[in-house]
Structure formats: C-alpha cells, structure tokens
Coordinates of C-alpha atoms and ligand atoms in Angstrom, one line a residue:
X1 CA 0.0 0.0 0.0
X2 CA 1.7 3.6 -1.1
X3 CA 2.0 6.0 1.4
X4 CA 0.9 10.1 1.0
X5 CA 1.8 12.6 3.7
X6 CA -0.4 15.9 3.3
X7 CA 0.1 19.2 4.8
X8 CA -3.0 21.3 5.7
X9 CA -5.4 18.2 5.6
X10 CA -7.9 20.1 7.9
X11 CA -10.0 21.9 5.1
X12 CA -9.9 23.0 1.7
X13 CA -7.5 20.9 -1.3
X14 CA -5.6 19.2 1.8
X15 CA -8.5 17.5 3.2
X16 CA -10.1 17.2 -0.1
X17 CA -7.0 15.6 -1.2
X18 CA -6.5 13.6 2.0
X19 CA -9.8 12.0 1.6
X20 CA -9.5 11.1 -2.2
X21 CA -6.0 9.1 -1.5
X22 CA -8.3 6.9 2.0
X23 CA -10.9 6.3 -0.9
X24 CA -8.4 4.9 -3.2
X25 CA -6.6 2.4 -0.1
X26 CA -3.4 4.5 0.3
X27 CA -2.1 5.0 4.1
X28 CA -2.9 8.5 4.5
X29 CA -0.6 10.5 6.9
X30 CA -2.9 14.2 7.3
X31 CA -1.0 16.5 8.9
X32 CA -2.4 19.8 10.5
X33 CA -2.2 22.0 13.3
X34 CA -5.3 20.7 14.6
X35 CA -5.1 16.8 14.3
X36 CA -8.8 15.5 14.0
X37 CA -8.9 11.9 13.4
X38 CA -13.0 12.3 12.5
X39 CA -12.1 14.4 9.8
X40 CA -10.8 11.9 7.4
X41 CA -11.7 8.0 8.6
X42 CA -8.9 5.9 7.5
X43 CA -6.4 8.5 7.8
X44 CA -3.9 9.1 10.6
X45 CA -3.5 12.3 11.8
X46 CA -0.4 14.1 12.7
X47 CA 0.5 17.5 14.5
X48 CA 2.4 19.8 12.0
X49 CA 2.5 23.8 12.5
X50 CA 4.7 25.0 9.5
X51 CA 6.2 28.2 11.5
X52 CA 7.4 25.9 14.5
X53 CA 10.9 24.3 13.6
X54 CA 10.3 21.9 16.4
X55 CA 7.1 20.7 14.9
X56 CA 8.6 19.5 11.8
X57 CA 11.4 18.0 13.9
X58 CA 8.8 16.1 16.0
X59 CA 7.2 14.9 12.8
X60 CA 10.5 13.7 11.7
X61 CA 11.2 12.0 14.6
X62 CA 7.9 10.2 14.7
X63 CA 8.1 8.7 11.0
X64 CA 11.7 7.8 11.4
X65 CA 12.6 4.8 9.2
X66 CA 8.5 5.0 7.2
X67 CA 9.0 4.9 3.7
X68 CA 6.4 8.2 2.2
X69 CA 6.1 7.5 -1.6
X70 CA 4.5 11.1 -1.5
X71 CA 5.3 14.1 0.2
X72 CA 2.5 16.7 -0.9
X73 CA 3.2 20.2 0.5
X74 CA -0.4 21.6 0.2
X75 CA -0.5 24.6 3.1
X76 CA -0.2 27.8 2.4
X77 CA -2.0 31.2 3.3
X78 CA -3.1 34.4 1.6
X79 CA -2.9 36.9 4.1
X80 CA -2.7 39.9 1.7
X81 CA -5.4 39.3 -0.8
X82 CA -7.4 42.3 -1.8
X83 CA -4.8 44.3 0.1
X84 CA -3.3 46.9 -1.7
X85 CA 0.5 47.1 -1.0
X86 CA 0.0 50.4 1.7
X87 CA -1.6 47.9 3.7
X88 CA 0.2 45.2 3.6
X89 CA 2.0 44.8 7.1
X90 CA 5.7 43.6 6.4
X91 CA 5.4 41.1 9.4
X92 CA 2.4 38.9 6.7
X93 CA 4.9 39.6 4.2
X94 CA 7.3 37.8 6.2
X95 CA 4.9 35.0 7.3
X96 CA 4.0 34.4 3.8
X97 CA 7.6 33.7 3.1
X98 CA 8.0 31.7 6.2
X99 CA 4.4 29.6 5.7
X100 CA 4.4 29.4 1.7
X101 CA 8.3 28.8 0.8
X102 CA 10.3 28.2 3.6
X103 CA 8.6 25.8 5.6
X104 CA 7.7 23.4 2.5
X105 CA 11.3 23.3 1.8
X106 CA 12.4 22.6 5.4
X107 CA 9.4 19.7 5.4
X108 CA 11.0 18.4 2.3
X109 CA 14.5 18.1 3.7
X110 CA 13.3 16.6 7.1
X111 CA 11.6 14.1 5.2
X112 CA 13.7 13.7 1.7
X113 CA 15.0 10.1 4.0
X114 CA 11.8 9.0 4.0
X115 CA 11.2 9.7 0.5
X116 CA 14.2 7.9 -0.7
X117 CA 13.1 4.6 1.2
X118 CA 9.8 4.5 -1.1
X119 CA 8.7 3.5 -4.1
X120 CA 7.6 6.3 -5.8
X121 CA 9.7 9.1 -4.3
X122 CA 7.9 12.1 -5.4
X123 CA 7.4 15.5 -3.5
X124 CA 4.9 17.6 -4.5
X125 CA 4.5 21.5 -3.8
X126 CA 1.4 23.1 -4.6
X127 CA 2.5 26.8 -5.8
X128 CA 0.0 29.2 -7.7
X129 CA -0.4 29.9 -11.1
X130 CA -0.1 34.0 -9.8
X131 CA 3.7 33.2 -8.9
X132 CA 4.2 33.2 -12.9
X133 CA 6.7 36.0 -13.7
X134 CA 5.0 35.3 -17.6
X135 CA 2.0 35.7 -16.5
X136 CA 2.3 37.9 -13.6
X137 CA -1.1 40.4 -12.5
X138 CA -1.4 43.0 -10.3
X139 CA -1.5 43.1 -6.3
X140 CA -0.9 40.5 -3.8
X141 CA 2.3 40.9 -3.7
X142 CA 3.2 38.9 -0.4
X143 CA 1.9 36.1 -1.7
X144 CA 2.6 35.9 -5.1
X145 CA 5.9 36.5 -4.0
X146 CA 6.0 34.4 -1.7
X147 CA 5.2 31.7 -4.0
X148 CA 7.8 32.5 -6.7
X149 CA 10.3 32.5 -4.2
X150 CA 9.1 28.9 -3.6
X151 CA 9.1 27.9 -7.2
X152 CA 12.8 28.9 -7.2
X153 CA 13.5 26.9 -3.7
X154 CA 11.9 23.7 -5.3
X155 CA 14.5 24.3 -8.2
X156 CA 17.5 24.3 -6.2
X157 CA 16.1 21.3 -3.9
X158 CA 15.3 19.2 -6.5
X159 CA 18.7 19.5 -8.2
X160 CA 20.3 18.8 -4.7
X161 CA 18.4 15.7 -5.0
X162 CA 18.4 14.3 -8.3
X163 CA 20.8 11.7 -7.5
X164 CA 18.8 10.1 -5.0
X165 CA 16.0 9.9 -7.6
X166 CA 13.6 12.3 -5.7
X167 CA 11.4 13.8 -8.3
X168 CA 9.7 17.5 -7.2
X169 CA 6.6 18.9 -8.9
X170 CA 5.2 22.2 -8.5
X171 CA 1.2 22.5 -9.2
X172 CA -1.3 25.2 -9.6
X173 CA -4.5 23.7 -8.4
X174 CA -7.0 25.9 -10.2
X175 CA -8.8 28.8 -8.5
X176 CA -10.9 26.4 -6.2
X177 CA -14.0 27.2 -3.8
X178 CA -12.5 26.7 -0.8
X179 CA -11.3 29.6 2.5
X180 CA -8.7 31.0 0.0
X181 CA -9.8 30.7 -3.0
X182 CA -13.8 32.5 -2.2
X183 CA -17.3 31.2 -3.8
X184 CA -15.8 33.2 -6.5
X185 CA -13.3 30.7 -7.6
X186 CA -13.7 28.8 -10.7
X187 CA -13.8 25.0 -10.1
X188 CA -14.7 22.9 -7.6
X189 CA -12.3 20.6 -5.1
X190 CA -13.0 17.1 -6.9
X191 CA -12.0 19.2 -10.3
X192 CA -8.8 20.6 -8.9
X193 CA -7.9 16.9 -6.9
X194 CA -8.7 14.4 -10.1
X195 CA -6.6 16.6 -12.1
X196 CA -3.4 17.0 -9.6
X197 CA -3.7 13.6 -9.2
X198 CA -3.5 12.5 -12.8
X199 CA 0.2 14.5 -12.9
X200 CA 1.8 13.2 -9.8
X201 CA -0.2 9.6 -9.8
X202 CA 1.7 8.8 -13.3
X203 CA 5.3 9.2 -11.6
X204 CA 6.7 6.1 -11.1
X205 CA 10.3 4.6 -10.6
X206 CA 10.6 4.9 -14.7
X207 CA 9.0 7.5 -15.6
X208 CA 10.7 10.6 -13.9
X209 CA 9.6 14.5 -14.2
X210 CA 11.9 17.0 -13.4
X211 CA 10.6 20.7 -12.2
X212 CA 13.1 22.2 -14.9
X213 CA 10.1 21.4 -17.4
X214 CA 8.0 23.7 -16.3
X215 CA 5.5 23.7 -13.3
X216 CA 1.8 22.4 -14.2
X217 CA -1.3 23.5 -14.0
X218 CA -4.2 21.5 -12.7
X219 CA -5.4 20.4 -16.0
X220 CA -2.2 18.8 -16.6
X221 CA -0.9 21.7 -19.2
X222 CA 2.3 23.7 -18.5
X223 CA 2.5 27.4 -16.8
X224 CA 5.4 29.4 -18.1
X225 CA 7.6 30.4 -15.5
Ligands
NAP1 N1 -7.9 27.9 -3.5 C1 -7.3 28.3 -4.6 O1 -7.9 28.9 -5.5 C2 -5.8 28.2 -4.7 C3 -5.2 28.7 -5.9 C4 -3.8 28.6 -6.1 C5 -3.1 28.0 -5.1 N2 -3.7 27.6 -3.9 C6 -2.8 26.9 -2.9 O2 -3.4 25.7 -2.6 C7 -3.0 25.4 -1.2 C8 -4.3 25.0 -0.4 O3 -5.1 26.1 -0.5 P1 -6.7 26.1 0.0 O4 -7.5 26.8 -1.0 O5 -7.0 24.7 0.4 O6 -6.5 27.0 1.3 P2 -7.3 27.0 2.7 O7 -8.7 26.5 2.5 O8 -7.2 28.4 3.2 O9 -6.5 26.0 3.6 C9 -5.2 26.3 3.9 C10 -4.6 25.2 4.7 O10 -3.2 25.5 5.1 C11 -3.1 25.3 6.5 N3 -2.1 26.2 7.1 C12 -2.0 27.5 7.0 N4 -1.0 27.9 7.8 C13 -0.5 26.8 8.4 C14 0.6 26.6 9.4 N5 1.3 27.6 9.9 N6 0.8 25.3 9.8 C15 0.1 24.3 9.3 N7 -0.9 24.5 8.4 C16 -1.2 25.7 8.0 C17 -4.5 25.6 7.0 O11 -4.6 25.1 8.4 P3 -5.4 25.9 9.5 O12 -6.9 25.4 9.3 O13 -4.8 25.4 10.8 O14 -5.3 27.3 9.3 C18 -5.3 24.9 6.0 O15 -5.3 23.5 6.3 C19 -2.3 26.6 -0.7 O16 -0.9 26.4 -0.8 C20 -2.7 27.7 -1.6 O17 -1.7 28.8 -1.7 C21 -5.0 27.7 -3.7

C-alpha cells in the first residue's frame, strides 16, 4: 500500500485531497495544526505547524525509518489578498515567506530520507499559477511573492536531490471554492484533486519528471515560469 503525507489536511485541497488518497486504499498521513482523526476516517492524523521548527522535527522524529512514496506540501495562506500594497504589514509579508516557501522546503529536507526509502519518491509542492513572472497580474504581492520564491527553492532542492531519484513537482490547483480561493473561484475541489492527481499519480520509478520542465497547471498543461 503507497503511502501520502499531506500538509494542511484540515480543510480546503488538503483534506479534499487527503480523503481522495483513503478512498483509493493508500495509508494517509494528514498533517495539520489541529489533528482530527473524524475528519478523514482511514487516515492518521499528525501534528504539523509550518512556523514551529520543532514541529517538523517532531514529525521527523515520529516517521523515522516509514518509507512516504509522496510528500504533498499543500498549506499555504493568503494573508494579503485584496490588500493593496499600503496595507500590507511587512510582518504577513514575512509570514508568507515563512508559511508558503520556507517551511515546505524545510518539510522536504526533514523528510527527503523517507522519500528515498519508497517506491515512488515524489514530492509535491502546490505553488500558484499567480507566482508566474510570464503571467504575472497585479496586487498580492506577499503572496505571489512568496510563491515565486518557492518555485525557485523547489529548483534548487530538487537538483540537490536528483541523485537520489527524488522527483519535485510544483502544481497550480485551479482557482478552487475553498477559505482561500472564495465562492468566486472557478472550479470545484473534486475538479482541482482528479486533475493533480492525474500528474503526480503517473510518476513512477521509470518514468521521472523534473521541475526544470516547467511547473503544471491543474489540468495537466504547463504554466510558463
Ligand atoms: N484555493 C485556490 O484557489 C488556490 C489557488 C492557487 C493556489 N492555492 C494553494 O493551494 C493550497 C491550499 O489552498 P486552499 O485553498 O485549500 O486554502 P485554505 O482552504 O485556506 O487551507 C489552507 C490550509 O493551510 C493550512 N495552514 C496555514 N498555515 C499553516 C501553518 N502555519 N501550519 C500548518 N498548516 C497551515 C491551514 O490550516 P489551519 O486550518 O490550521 O489554518 C489549512 O489547512 C495553498 O498552498 C494555496 O496557496 C489555492
């Protein structure tokens, strides 16, 4: 049975997520800050807060020697959206840095051993398609900041790693109704989960995809950097 860790599996495209991996008989590791083993039955639920070093320690520590085939770094906030930059306050800037690219990197690295023992060894990140210096809009500047800085971290980690056969994906998952995304957004969560899940479900110990191709949308086509 593969094995799928999940950051942010409380609400939204974690849970979502979470509960479309029990469905299909994977072990399901849901990590959150609030660990609620009724969310998701089947699932086991972990204690992870992505700003507290010694959380991601502790989840190190507790999965010590558990081969994860994937690593899906799913949490992330958007604490400056509709904010125009006067009021953004520099300590969210900061956070958004910390929560949306530092902290997936530093999950990544405390659990690129575990990866390595599995099968499948894939870590995924989910980034946004507003983190697209192509494509790049107006406003939010924390976050989509925030996220381009993580694009660039997932480049650097996944060449650190390419010898060990770790393969890193980056994925925009749509604009989805969930918290973040608003009513406004313009699919729903099974949408945005069957079509992550067609990318990183194909990656197996032969067939390999590198981040330097590009970083993929939910429908499976590619978002120019
Ligand atoms: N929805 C969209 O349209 C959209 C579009 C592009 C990209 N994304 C990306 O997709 C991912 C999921 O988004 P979503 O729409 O599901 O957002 P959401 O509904 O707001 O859920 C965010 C998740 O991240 C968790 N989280 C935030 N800060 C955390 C921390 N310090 N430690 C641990 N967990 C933390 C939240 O946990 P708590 O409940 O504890 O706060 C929650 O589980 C994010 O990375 C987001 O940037 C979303």
């Amino acid at each position: 049975m593969p094995t799928i860790l999940i950051t942010g599996a409380n609400r939204g495209i974690g849970l979502a997520l979470a509960r479309s991996y029990v469905k299909d008989g994977w072990r399901v590791l849901a990590t959150s800050r609030t660990p609620d083993e009724s969310l998701i039955k089947g699932a086991e639920s972990l204690p992870l807060d992505l700003t507290d070093a010694d959380s991601i320690k502790a989840l190190q520590q507790s999965l010590a020697g558990v081969p994860i085939d994937i690593v899906w770094n799913n949490a992330g906030v958007y604490l400056d959206k509709n904010q125009p930059l006067e009021q953004v306050d520099n300590l969210d800037w900061l956070r958004s840095f910390e929560i949306n690219c530092i902290a997936p990197i530093r999950i990544a690295e405390a659990l690129s051993e575990n990866v390595m023992l599995s099968q499948r060894k894939v870590i995924a990140f989910t980034t946004s398609k507003m983190s697209s210096l192509a494509g790049n809009g107006v406003g939010a500047y924390a976050y989509r900041s925030s996220k381009t800085a993580l694009n660039m971290a997932v480049r650097c980690f996944e060449q650190d790693h390419k010898a060990q056969g770790i393969s890193c994906l980056l994925l925009h998952p749509g604009h989805v109704r969930t918290d973040m995304g608003g009513l406004e957004g313009a699919i729903d969560l099974e949408t945005s989960v069957a079509g992550m899940r067609k990318i990183v479900d194909q990656i197996n110990p032969t067939l390999r995809i590198e981040t330097s191709r590009g970083f993929f949308d939910y429908d499976g086509s590619s978002i120019p950097w």
